[in-house]
Short mmCIF file of C-alpha atoms in Angstrom, two decimals:
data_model
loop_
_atom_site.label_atom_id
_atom_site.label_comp_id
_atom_site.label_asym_id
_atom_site.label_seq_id
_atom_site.Cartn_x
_atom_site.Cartn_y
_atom_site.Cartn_z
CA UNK A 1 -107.15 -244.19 45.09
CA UNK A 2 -109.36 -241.32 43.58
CA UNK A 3 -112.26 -242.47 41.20
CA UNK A 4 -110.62 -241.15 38.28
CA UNK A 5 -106.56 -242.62 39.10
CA UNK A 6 -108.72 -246.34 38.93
CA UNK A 7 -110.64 -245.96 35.79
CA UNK A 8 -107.31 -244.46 34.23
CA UNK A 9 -105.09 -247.08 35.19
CA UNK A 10 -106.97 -250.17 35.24
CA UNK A 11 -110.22 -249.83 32.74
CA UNK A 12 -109.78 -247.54 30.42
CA UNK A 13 -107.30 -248.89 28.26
CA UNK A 14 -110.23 -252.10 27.97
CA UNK A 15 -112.37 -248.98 26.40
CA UNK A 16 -110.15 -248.16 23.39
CA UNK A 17 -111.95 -249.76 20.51
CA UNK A 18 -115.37 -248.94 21.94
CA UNK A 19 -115.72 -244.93 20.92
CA UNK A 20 -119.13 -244.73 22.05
CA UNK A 21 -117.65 -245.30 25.62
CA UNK A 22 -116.30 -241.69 25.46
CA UNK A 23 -112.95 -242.72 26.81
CA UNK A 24 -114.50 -243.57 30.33
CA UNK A 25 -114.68 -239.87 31.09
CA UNK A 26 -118.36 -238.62 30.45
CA UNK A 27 -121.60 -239.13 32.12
CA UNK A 28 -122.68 -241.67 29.12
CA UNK A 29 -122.05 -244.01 26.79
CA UNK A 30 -123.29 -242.71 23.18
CA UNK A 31 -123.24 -244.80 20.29
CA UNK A 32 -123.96 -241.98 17.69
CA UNK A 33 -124.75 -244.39 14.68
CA UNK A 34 -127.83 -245.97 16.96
CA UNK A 35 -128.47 -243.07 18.96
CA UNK A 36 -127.77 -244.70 22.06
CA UNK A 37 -127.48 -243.11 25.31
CA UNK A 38 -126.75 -245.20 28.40
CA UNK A 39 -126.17 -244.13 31.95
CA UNK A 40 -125.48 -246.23 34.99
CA UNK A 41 -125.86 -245.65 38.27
CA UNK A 42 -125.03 -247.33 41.92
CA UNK A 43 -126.46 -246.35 44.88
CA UNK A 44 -125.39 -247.84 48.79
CA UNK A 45 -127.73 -247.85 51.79
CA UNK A 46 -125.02 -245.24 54.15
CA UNK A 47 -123.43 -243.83 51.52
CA UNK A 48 -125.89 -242.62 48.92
CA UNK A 49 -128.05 -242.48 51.36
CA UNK A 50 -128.59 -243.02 55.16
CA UNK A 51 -131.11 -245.41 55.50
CA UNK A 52 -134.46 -246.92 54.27
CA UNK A 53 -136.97 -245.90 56.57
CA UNK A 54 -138.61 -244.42 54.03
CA UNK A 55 -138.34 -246.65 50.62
CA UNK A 56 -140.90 -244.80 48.52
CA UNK A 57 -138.47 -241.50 49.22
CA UNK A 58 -135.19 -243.41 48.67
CA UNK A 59 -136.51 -244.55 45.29
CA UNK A 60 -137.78 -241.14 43.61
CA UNK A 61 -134.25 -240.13 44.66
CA UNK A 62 -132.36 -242.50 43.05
CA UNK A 63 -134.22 -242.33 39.68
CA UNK A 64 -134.22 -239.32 39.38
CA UNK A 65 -130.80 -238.85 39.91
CA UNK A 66 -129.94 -241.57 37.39
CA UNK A 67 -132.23 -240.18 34.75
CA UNK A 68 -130.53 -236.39 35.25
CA UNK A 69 -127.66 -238.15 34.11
CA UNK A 70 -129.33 -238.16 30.55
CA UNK A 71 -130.97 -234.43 30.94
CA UNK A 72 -127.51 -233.12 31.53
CA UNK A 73 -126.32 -234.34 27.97
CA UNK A 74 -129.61 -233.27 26.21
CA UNK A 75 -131.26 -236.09 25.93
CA UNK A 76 -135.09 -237.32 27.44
CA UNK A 77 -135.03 -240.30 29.26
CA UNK A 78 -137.33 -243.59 27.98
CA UNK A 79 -136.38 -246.56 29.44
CA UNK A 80 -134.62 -247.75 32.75
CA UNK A 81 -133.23 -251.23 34.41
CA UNK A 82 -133.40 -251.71 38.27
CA UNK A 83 -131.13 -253.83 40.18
CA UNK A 84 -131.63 -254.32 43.78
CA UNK A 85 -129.48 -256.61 46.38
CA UNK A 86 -131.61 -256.66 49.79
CA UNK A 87 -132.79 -259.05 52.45
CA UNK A 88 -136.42 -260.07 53.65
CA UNK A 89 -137.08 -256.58 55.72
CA UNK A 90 -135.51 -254.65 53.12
CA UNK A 91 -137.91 -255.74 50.45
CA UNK A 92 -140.68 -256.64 53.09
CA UNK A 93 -144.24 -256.90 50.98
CA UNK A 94 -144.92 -253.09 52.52
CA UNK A 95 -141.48 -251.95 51.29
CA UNK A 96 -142.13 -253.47 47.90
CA UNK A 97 -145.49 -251.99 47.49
CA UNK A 98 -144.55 -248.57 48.65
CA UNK A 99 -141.32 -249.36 45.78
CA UNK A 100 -143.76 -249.87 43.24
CA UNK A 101 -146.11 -247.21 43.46
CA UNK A 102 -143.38 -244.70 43.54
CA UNK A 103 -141.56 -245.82 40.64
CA UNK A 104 -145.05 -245.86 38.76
CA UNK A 105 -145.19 -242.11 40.07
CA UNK A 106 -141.66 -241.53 38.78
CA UNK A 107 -142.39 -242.94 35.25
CA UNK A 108 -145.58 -240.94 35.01
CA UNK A 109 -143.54 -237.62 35.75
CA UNK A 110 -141.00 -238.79 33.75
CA UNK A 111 -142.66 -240.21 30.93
CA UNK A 112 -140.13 -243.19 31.43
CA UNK A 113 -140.33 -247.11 31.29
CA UNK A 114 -139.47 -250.33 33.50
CA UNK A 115 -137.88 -252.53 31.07
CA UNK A 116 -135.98 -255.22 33.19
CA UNK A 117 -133.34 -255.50 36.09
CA UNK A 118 -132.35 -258.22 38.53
CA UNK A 119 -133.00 -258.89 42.30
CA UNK A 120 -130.08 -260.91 44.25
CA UNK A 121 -129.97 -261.58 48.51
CA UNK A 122 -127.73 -259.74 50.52
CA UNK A 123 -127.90 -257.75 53.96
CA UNK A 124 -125.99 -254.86 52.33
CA UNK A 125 -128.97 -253.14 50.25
CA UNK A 126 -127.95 -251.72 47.31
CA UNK A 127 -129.74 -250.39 43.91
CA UNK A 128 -128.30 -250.46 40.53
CA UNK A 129 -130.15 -248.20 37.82
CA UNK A 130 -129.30 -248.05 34.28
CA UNK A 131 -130.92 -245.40 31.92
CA UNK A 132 -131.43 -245.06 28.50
CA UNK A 133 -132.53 -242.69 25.61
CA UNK A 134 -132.26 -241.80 22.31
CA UNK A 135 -130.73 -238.92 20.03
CA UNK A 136 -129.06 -237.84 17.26
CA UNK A 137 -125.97 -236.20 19.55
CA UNK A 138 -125.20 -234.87 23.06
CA UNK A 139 -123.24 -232.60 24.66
CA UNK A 140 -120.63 -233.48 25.87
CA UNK A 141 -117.52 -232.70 28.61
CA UNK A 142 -114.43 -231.02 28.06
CA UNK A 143 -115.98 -228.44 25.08
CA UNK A 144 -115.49 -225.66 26.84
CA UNK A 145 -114.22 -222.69 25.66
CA UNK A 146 -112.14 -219.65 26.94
CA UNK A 147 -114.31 -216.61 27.92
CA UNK A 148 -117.39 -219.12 28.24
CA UNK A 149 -119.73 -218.24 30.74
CA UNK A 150 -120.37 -220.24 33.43
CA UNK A 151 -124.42 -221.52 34.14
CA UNK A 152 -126.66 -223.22 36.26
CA UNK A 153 -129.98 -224.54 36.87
CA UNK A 154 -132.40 -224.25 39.72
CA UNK A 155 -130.97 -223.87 43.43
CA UNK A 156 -127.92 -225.52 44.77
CA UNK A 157 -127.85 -226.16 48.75
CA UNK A 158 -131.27 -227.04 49.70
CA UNK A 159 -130.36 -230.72 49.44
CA UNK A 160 -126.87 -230.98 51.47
CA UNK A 161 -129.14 -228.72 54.40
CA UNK A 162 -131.53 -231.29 54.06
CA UNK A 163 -129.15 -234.15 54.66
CA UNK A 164 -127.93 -232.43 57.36
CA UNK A 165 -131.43 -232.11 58.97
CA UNK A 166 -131.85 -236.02 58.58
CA UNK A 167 -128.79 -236.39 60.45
CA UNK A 168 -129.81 -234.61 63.21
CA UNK A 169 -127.10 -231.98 62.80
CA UNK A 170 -129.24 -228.76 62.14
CA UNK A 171 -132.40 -227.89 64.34
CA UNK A 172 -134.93 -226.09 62.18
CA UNK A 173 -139.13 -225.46 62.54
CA UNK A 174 -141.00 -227.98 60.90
CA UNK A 175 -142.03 -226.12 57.89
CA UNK A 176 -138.42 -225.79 56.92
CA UNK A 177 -137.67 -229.21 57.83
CA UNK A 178 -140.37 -230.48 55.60
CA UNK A 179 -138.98 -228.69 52.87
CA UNK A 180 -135.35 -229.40 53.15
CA UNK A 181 -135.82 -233.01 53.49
CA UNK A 182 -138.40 -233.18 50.62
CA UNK A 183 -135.95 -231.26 48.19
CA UNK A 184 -133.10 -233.94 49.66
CA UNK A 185 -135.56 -237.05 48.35
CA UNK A 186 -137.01 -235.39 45.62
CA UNK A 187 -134.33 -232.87 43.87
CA UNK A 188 -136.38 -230.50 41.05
CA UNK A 189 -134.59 -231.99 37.99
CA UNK A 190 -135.02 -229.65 35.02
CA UNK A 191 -136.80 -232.28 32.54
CA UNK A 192 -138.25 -229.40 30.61
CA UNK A 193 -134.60 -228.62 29.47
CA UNK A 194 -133.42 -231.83 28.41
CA UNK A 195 -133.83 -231.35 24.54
CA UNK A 196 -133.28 -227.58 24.27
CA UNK A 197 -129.98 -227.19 26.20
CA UNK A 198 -128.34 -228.46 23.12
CA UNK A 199 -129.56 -225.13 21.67
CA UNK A 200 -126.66 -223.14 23.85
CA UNK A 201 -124.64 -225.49 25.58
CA UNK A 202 -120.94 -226.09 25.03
CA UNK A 203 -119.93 -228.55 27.68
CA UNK A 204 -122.22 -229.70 30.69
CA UNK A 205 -122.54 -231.89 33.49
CA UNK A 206 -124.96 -232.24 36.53
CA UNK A 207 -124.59 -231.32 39.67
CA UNK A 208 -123.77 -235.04 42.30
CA UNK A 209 -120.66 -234.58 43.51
CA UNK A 210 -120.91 -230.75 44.25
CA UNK A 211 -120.53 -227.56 42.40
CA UNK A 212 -116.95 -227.30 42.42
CA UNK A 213 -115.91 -231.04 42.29
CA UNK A 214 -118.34 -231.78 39.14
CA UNK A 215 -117.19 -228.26 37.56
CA UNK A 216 -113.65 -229.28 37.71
CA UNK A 217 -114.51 -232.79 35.93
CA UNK A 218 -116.40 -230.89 33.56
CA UNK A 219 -113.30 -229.41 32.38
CA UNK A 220 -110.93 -232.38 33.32
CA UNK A 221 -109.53 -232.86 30.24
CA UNK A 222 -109.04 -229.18 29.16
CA UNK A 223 -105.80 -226.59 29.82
CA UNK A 224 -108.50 -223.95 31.26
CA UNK A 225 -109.29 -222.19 34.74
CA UNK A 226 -112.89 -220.60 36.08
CA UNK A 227 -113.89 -217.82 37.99
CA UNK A 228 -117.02 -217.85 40.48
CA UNK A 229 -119.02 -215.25 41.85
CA UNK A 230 -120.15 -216.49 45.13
CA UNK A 231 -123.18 -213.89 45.08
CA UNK A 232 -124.38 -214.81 41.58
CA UNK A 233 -124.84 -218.47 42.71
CA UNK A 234 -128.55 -219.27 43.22
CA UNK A 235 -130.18 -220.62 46.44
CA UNK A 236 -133.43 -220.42 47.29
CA UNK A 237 -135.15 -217.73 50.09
CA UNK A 238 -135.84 -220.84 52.46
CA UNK A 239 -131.93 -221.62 52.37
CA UNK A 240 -130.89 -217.68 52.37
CA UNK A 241 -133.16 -217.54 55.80
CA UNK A 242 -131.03 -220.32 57.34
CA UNK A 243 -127.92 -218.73 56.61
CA UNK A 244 -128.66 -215.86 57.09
CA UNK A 245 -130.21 -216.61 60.77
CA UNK A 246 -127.40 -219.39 61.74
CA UNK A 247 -124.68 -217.57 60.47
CA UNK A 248 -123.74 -220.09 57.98
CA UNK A 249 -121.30 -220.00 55.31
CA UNK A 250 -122.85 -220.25 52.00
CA UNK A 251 -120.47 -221.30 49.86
CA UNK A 252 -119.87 -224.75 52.26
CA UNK A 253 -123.87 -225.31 51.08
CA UNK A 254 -123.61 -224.93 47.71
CA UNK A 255 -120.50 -227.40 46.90
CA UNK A 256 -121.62 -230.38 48.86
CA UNK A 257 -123.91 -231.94 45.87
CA UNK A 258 -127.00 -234.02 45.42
CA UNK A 259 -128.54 -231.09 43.99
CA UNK A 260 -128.77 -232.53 40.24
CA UNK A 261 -129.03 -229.27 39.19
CA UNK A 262 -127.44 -229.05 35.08
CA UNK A 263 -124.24 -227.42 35.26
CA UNK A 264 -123.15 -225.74 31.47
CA UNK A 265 -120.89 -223.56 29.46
CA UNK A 266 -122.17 -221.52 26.67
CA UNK A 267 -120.82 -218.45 24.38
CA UNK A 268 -121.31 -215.12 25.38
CA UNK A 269 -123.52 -214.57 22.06
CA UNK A 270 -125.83 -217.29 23.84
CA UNK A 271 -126.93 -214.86 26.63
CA UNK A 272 -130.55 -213.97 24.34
CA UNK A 273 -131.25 -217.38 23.47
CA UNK A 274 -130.95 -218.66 27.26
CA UNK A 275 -132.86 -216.32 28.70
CA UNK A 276 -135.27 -216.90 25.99
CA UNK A 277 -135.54 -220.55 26.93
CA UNK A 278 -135.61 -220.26 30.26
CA UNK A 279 -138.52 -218.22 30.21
CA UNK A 280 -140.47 -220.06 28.27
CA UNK A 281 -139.81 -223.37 29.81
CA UNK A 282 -140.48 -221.99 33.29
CA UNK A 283 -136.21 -223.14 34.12
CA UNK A 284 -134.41 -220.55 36.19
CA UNK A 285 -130.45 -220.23 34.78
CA UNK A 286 -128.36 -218.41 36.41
CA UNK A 287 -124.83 -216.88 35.40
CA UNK A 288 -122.43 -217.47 37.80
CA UNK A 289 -118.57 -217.53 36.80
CA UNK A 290 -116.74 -217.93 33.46
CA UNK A 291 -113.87 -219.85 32.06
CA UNK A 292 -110.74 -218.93 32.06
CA UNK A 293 -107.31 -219.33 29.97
CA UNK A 294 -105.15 -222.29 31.98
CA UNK A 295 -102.51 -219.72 33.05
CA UNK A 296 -105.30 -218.13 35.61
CA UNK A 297 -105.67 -219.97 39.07
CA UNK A 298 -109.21 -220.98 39.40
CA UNK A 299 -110.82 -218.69 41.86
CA UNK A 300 -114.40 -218.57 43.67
CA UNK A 301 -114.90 -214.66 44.55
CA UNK A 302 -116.97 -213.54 47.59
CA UNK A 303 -119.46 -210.59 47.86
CA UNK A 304 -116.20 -208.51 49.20
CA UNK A 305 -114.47 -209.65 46.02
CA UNK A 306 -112.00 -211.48 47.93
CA UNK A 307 -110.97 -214.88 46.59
CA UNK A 308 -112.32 -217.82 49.06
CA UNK A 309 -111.73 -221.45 49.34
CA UNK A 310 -114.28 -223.49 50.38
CA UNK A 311 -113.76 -226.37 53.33
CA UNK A 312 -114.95 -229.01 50.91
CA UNK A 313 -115.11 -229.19 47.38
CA UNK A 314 -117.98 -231.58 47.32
CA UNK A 315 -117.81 -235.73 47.36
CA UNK A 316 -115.03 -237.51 45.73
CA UNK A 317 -114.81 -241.43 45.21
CA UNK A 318 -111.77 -242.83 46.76
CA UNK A 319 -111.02 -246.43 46.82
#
């Protein structure tokens, strides 16, 4: 059963009197009267990732991919609850240390807060994070609007080639495997946009699942289509010097996700005010598709404009 099928048919009829639960289809919960924001997050030792060799690495990951859940909406970050389930070598007195002076790292970037959580035994380690920050509104899914253009943030790929170097499944020189595997642990969430995408945003989302896979729940909800321009979609020189020397398709790099990269719709009259922003906060966007009336298939076009379809969409959650 698909994420989405289980949270339609068995929870989110329980959600019905609680508005600020956005239906059970958004990246938040956002009680407007309090200017709430809540996000929660789950992450599995060989699933969200492989394994915990490195603990200090595993954390910075996980936070920061929980807090980009708040970024994406428009909205800074402050406080944050961690749950862990783990056994004696798990949290080992080294592991813990090496724990705790990362997250302090983290909350220094981040200018965020440890305010609580809960540890429980269990041989299946497991972290739970739960974020939260404050505003006046959000934005939110399923605003976008025919003949929006399509945007996003940083690079996509770098982190899906660097999972694939931890696996052992891609042999590159050890420059590029530093690299790779430090954007994989440490993803380059765009904190400096947080409160001004709300300036030119219609709709957003970031990036976890993969490019396509989180653009389609982005627009879930909506009768609409897209269009892609595989050559407008930005990756950085390191990645385009792997492809480009293996032979690799690029658009099987840029839909496989952990990129947490903000993924938005805006107006076309937005175009000035974006690149405005982006300048001045030092945050490459990048045009790369537009939406499209429902009665248009969705298409991703190639550098040949020929329509494409990727092997894999990105990650889903199936139960």
């Amino acid at each position: 059963m698909h994420e989405f099928e289980l949270i339609k048919n068995y929870f989110q009829k329980l959600s019905t009197k609680s508005p600020s639960a956005l239906n059970l289809n958004d990246d938040v919960f956002f009680d407007k009267k309090n200017r709430l924001i809540v996000s929660v997050d789950t992450y599995i030792e060989g699933n969200h990732f492989i394994n915990f060799k490195k603990p200090e690495l595993v954390i910075k990951k996980i936070i920061r991919s929980s807090i980009s859940d708040l970024i994406c909406k428009g909205v800074k970050p402050k406080y944050y609850f961690i749950s862990g389930s783990g056994n004696k070598k798990s949290f080992s007195k080294l592991n813990l240390s090496k724990i705790s002076k990362a997250l302090n790292q983290e909350q220094n970037k981040y200018k965020i807060f440890l305010s609580g959580g809960d540890t429980v035994f269990s041989n299946k380690l497991s972290f739970t994070i739960t974020s939260i920050g404050f505003a006046n509104n959000i934005i939110y899914r399923n605003k976008a609007k025919i003949n929006d253009d399509i945007y996003v943030s940083g690079n996509l790929g770098d982190s899906y080639l660097g999972l694939l170097v931890l696996k052992n499944k891609l042999k590159l020189n050890q420059r590029l495997k530093e690299y790779f595997i430090k954007q994989y642990f440490m993803p380059n969430i765009q904190f400096k946009l947080a409160e001004k995408i709300k300036k030119f945003a219609n709709t957003s989302i970031d990036i976890s699942d993969g490019l396509i896979t989180d653009l389609e729940k982005m627009i879930n909800n909506q009768k609409l289509s897209y269009k892609l321009y595989l050559k407008d979609i930005p990756i950085s020189n390191n990645l385009k010097k792997v492809l480009d020397f293996k032979k690799l398709s690029k658009i099987n790099y840029v839909s496989n996700g952990d990129d947490y990269q903000v993924l938005f719709t805006a107006s076309k009259n937005k175009i000035r005010i974006i690149k405005k922003i982006a300048f001045n906060s030092g945050v490459k966007l990048t045009k790369i598709g537009l939406i499209e009336s429902y009665d248009k298939k969705s298409s991703i076009i190639d550098d040949e404009n020929v329509q494409i379809t990727p092997i894999n969409k990105g990650y889903f959650h199936n139960f």
